[in-house]
Short mmCIF file of C-alpha atoms in Angstrom, two decimals:
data_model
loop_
_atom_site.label_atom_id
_atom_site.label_comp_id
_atom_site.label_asym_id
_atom_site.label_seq_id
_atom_site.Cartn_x
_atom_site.Cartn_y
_atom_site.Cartn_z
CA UNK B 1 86.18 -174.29 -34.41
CA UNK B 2 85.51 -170.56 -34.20
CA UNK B 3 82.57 -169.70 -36.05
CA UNK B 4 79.83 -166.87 -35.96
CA UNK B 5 76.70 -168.40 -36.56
CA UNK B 6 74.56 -164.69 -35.57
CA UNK B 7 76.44 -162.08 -36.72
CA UNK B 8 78.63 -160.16 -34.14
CA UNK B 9 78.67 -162.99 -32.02
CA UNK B 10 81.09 -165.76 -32.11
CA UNK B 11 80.84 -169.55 -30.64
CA UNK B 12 82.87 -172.12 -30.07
CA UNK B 13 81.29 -175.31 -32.70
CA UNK B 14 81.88 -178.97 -32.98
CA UNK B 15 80.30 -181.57 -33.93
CA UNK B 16 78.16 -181.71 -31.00
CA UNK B 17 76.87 -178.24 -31.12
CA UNK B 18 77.74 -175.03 -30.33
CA UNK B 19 78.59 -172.41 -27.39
CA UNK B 20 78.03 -168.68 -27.65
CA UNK B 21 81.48 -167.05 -26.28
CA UNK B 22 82.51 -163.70 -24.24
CA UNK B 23 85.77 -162.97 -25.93
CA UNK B 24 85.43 -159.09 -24.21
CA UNK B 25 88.51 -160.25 -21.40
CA UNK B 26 89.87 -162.71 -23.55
CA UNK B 27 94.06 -163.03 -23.99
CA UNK B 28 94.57 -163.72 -27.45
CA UNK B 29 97.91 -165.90 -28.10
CA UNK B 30 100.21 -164.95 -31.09
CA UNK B 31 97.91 -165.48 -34.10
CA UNK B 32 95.65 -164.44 -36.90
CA UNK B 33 92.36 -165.39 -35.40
CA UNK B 34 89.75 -165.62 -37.99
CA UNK B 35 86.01 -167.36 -38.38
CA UNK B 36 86.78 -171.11 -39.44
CA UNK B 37 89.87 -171.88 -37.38
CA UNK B 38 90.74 -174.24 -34.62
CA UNK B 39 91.21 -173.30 -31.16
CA UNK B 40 92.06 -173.85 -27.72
CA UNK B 41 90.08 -171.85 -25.42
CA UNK B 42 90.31 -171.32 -21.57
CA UNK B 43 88.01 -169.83 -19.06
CA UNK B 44 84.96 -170.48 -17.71
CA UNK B 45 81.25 -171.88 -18.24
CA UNK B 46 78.50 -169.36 -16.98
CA UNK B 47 74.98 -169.05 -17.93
CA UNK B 48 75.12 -170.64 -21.08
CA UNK B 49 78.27 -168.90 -22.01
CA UNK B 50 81.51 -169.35 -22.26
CA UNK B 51 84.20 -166.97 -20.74
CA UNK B 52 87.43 -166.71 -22.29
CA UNK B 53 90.06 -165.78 -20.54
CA UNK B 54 93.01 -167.22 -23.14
CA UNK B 55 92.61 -167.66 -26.80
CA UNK B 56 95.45 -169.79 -28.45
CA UNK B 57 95.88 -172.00 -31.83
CA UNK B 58 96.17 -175.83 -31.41
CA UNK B 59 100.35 -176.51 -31.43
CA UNK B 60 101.90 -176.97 -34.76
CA UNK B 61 103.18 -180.53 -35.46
CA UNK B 62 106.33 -181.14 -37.02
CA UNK B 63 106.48 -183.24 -39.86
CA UNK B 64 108.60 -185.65 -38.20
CA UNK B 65 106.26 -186.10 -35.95
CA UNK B 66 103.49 -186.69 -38.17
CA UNK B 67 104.93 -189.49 -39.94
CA UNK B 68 105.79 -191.22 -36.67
CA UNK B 69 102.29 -192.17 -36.28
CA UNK B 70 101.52 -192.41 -40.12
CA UNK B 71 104.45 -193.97 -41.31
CA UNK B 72 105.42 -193.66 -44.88
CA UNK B 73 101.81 -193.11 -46.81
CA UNK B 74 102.17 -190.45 -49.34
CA UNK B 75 100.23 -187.43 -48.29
CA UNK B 76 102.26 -184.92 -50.59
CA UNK B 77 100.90 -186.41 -53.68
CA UNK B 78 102.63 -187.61 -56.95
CA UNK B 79 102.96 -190.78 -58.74
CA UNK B 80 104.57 -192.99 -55.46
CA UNK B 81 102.02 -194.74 -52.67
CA UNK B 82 104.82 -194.38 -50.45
CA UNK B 83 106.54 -191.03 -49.01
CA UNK B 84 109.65 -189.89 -50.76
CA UNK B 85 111.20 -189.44 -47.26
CA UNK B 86 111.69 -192.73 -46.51
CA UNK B 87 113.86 -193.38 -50.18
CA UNK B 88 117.44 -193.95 -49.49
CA UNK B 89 118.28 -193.24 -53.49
CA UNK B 90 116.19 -190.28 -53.11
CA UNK B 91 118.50 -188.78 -50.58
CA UNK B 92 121.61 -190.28 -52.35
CA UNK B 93 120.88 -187.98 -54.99
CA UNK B 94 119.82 -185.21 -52.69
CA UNK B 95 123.21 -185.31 -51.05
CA UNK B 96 125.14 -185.30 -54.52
CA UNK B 97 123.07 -181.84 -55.85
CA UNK B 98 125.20 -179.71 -53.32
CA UNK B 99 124.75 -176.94 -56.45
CA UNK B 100 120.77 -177.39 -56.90
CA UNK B 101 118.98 -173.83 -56.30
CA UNK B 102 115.21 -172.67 -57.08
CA UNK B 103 114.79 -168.95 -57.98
CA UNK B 104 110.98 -167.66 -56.93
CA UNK B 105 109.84 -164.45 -58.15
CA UNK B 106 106.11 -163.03 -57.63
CA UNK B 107 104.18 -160.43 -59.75
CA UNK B 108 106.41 -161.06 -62.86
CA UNK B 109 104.92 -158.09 -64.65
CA UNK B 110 105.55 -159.64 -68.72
CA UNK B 111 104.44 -156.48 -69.87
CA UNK B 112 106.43 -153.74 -68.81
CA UNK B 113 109.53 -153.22 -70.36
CA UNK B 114 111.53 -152.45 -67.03
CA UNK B 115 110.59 -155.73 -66.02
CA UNK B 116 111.55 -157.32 -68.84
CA UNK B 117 114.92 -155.46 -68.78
CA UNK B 118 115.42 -157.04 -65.19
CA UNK B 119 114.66 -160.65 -66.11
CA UNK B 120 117.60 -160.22 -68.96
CA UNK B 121 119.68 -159.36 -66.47
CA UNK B 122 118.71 -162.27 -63.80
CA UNK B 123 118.94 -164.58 -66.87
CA UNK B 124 122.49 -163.37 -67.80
CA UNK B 125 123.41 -163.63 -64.37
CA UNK B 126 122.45 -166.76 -63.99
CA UNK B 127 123.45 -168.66 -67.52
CA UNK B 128 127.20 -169.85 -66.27
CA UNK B 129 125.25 -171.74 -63.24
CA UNK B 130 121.84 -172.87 -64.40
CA UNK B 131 119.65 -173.32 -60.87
CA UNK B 132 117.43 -176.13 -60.92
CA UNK B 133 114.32 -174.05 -61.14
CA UNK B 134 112.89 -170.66 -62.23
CA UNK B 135 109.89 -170.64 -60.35
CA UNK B 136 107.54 -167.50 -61.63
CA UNK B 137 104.69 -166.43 -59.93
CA UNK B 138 101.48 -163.83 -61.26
CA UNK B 139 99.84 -161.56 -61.38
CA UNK B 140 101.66 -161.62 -64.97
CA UNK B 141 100.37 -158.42 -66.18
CA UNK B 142 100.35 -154.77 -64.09
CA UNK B 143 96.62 -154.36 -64.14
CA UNK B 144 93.94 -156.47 -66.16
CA UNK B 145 93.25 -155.56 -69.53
CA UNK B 146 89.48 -156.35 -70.19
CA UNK B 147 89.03 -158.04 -73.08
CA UNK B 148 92.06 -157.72 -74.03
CA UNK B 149 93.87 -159.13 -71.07
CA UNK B 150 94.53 -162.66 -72.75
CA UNK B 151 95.91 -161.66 -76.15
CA UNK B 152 98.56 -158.84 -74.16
CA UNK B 153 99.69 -161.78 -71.98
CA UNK B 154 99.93 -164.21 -74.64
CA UNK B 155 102.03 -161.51 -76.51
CA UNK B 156 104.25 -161.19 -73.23
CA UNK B 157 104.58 -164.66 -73.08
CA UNK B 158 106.01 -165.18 -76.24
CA UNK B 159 108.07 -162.20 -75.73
CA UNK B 160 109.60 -164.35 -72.75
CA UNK B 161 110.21 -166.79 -75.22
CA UNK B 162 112.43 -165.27 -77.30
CA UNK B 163 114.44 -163.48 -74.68
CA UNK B 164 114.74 -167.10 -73.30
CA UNK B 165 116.26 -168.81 -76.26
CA UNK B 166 119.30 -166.33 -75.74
CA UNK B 167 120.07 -168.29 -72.76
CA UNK B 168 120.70 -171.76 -74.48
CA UNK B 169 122.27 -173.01 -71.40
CA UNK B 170 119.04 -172.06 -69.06
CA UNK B 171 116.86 -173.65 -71.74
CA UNK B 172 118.78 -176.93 -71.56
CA UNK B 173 119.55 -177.30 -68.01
CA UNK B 174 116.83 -175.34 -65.90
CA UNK B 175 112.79 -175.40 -65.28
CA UNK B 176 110.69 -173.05 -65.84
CA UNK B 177 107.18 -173.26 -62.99
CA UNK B 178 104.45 -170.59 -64.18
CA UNK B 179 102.24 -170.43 -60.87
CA UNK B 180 99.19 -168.39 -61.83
CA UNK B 181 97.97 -164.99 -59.72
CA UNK B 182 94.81 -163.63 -58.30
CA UNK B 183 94.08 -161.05 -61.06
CA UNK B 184 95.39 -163.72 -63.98
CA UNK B 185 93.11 -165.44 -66.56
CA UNK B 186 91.38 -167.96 -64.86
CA UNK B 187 88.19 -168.79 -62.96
CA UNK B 188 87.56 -165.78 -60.13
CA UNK B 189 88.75 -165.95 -56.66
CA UNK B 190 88.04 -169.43 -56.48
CA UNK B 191 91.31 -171.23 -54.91
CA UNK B 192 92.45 -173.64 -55.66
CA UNK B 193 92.79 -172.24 -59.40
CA UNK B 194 94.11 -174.15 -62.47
CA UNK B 195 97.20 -173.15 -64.98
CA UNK B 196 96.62 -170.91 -67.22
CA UNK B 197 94.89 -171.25 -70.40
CA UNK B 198 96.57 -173.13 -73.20
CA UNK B 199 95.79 -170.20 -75.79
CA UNK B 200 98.30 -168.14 -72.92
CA UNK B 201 100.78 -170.46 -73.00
CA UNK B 202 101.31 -173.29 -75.67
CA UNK B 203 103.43 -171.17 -77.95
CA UNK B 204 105.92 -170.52 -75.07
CA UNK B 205 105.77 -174.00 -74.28
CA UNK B 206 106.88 -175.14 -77.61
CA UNK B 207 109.37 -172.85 -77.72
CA UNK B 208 110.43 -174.25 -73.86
CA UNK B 209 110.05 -177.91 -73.65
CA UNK B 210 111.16 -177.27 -70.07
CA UNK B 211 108.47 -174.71 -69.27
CA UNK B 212 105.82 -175.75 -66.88
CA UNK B 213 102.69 -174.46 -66.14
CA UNK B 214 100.91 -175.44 -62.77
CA UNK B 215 97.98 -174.79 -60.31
CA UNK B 216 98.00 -172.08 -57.34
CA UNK B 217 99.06 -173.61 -55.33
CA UNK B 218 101.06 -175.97 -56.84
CA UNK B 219 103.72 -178.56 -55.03
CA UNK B 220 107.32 -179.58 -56.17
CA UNK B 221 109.00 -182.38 -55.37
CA UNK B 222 112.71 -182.22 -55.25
CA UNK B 223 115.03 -185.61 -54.04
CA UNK B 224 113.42 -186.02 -50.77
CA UNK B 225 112.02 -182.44 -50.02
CA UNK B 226 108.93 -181.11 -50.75
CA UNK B 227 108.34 -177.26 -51.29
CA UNK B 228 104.48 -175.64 -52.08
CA UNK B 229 104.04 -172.50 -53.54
CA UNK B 230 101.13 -170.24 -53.18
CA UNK B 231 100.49 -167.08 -55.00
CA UNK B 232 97.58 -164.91 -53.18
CA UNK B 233 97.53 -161.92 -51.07
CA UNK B 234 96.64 -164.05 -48.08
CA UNK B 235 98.15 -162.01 -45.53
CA UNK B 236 95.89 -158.61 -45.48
CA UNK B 237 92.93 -160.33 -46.28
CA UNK B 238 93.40 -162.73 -42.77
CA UNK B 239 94.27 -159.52 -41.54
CA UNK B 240 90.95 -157.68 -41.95
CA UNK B 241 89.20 -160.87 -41.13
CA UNK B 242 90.67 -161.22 -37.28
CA UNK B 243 87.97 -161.42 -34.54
CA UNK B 244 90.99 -159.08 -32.47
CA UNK B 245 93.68 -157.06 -34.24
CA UNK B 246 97.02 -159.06 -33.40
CA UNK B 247 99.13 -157.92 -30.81
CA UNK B 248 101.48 -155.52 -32.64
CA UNK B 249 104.46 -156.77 -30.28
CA UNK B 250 104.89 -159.73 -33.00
CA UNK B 251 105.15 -158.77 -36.07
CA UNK B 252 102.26 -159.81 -38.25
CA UNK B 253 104.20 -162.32 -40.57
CA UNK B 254 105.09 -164.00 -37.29
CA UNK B 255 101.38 -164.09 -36.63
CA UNK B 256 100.65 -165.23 -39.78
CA UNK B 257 103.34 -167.98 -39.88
CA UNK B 258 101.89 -169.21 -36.50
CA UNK B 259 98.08 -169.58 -37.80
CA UNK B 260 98.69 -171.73 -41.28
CA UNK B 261 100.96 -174.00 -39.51
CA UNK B 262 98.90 -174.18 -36.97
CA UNK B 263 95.80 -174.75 -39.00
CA UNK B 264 97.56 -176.87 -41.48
CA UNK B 265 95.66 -175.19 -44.41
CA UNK B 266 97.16 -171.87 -46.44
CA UNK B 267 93.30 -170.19 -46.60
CA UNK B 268 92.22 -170.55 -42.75
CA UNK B 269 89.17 -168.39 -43.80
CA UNK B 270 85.16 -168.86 -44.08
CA UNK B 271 83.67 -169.70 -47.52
CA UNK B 272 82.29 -166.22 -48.23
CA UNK B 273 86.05 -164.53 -47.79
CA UNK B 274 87.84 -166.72 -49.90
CA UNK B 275 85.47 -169.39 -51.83
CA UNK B 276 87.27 -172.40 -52.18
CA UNK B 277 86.43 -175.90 -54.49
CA UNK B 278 85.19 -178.03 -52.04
CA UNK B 279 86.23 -181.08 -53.31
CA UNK B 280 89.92 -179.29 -54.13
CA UNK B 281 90.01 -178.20 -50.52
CA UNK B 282 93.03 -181.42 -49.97
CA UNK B 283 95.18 -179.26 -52.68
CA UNK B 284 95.16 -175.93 -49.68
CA UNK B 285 95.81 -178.60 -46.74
CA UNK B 286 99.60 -178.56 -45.22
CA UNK B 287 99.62 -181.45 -43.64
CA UNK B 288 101.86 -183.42 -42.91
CA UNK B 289 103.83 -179.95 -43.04
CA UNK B 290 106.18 -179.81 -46.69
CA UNK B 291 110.35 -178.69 -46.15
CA UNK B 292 109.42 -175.41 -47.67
CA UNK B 293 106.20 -173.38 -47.74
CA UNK B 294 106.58 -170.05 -50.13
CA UNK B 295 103.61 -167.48 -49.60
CA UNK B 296 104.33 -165.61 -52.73
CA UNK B 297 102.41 -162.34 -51.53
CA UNK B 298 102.36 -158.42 -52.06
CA UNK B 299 103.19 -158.25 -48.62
CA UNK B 300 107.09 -157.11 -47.71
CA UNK B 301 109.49 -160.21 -48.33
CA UNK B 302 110.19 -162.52 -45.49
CA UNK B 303 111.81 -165.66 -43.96
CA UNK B 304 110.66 -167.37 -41.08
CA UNK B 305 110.99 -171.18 -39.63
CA UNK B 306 107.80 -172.86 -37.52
CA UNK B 307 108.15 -176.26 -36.83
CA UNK B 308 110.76 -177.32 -38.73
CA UNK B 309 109.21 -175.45 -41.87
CA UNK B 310 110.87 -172.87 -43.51
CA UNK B 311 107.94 -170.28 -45.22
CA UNK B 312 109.29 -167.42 -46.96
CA UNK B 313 107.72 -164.48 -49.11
CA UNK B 314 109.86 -163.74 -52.06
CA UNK B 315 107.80 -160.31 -51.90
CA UNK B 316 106.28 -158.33 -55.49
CA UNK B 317 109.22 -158.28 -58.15
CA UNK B 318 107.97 -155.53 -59.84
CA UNK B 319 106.83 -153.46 -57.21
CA UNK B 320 109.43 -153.96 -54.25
CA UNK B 321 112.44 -152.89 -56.64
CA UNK B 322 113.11 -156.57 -57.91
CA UNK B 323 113.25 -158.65 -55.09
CA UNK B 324 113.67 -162.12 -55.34
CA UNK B 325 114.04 -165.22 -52.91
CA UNK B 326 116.80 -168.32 -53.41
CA UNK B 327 116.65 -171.58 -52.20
CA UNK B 328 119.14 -173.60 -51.47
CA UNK B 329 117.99 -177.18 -51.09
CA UNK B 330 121.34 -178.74 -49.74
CA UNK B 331 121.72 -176.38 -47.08
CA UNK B 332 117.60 -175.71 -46.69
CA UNK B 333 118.42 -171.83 -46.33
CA UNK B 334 116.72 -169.18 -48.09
CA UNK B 335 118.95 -165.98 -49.61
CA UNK B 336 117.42 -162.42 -49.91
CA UNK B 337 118.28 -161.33 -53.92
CA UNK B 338 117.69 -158.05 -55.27
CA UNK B 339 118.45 -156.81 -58.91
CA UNK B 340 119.92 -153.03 -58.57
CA UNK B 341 117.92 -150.63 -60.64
#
């Protein structure tokens, strides 16, 4: 592991000890490299310090792989012992939803009316074909409101509501996943965080039976494939936190992509970057790795495959012109989606 136990000088720790490193010739490998992650270092051992010639990430490990050696325990989580991969009705039923989609949207901003003109539209769009899922991720408001901030978003919410029960068909047919933001009601920066309030929420949900309001991150479980969704701007923060600046011959989602599936954790940072529940730490962990991994971030929307993993950004709704992301479980390909303004 690559930690800094004197600041301004890193070291290479297990848990045997530790070894201060030169990293001033060092080749870093594609990669986010930040305090806390694993590594593979080459080089060479001299006077009590280690010379780096190549810095790389440990290689990711496809899921397939993974249950080769674990066979069918259930590390997803959900009700079954056993993994829903190895179900043959499972993927019976899988193979018969050839019309199942999941729409993911991040920063649904309930309180600005532009935004709330755009989700009419996406609803109308989308009422003669119900997808499976509406999958909504915060922040829910623009900016916090103070005190203020949970009776405006309760107000929004209901808002929702109402525009919701024009759609009977969505209502009936489709799910609605509320996946909770950085800047939402809740406890801090602590990750994992919990769903939001029920004083938020429960009159939405009684108008919406089929509303549904998780943790971030959360994890869905559809036939046989298994999808988490984070919402947290993950990728500038690992990006200010990099012992080297990444090559900027890979792009830096490609970077990114590379170090949490590499890591097999979404928040490959040190305690006092991103505090984390340490006894919720197993809800950040990727591994084995899931079908689909969605990094709903502020960051510029994007689509890339590691290790037979597809992780894709559906980008900021409100602020990127009303992007959106589609997934298409039968086909495990992801659709770019913009509403026109």
């Amino acid at each position: 592991m690559l930690t800094q136990i004197n600041e301004g000088r890193f070291s290479l720790e297990d848990p045997t000890g530790a070894v201060p490193l030169d990293l001033s010739k060092t080749n870093f490998h594609v990669g986010l490299f930040t305090e806390n992650c694993f590594v593979l270092a080459e080089g060479s051992y001299e006077d009590k310090v280690f010379q780096v010639n190549a810095l790389g990430f440990p290689p990711a490990e496809p899921s397939q792989t993974t249950r080769a050696y674990f066979g069918n325990i259930n590390f997803f989580g959900g009700e079954s012992k056993t993994s829903v991969k190895s179900s043959a009705r499972l993927k019976a039923l899988e193979e018969q939803a050839e019309d199942a989609i999941f729409v993911f949207l991040s920063d649904v901003w309930l309180d600005q009316a532009k935004v709330m003109e755009k989700l009419r539209i996406l609803f109308a769009g989308y009422s003669t074909l119900p997808p499976t899922a509406f999958v909504f991720c915060g922040n829910f408001t623009s900016a916090p409101y103070g005190p203020n901030h949970v009776k405006t978003l309760r107000e929004s919410m209901r808002e929702l509501a109402d525009m919701l029960l024009e759609f009977p068909a969505l209502v009936e047919s489709s799910r609605f996943v509320f996946v909770p933001g950085p800047l939402d009601p809740g406890p801090g920066k602590i990750l994992p965080r919990p769903a939001l309030p029920k004083v938020i929420t429960e009159e939405l949900q009684s108008k919406i039976p089929t509303a549904i309001f998780t943790s971030n991150p959360c994890r869905i479980q559809f036939c046989t494939q298994e999808i988490v969704v984070f919402r947290e701007d993950i990728i500038q923060k690992m990006s200010r936190n990099c012992v080297r600046f990444p090559n900027p011959e890979t792009s830096i989602t490609q970077h990114f992509v590379k170090t949490i599936v590499s890591q097999a954790h979404l928040v490959p940072l040190p305690l006092h970057v991103s505090p984390v529940y340490w006894a919720l730490d197993n809800a950040l962990r990727i591994y084995p790795l899931p079908d689909v991994i969605v990094c709903a971030d502020k960051f510029d929307p994007f689509t890339e495959t590691s290790a037979e993993c597809c992780i894709f950004n559906p980008g900021s709704f409100a602020g990127s012109g009303y992007l959106f992301k589609v997934y298409l479980p039968a086909t495990k390909t992801v659709e770019d989606s913009k509403i026109e303004t």
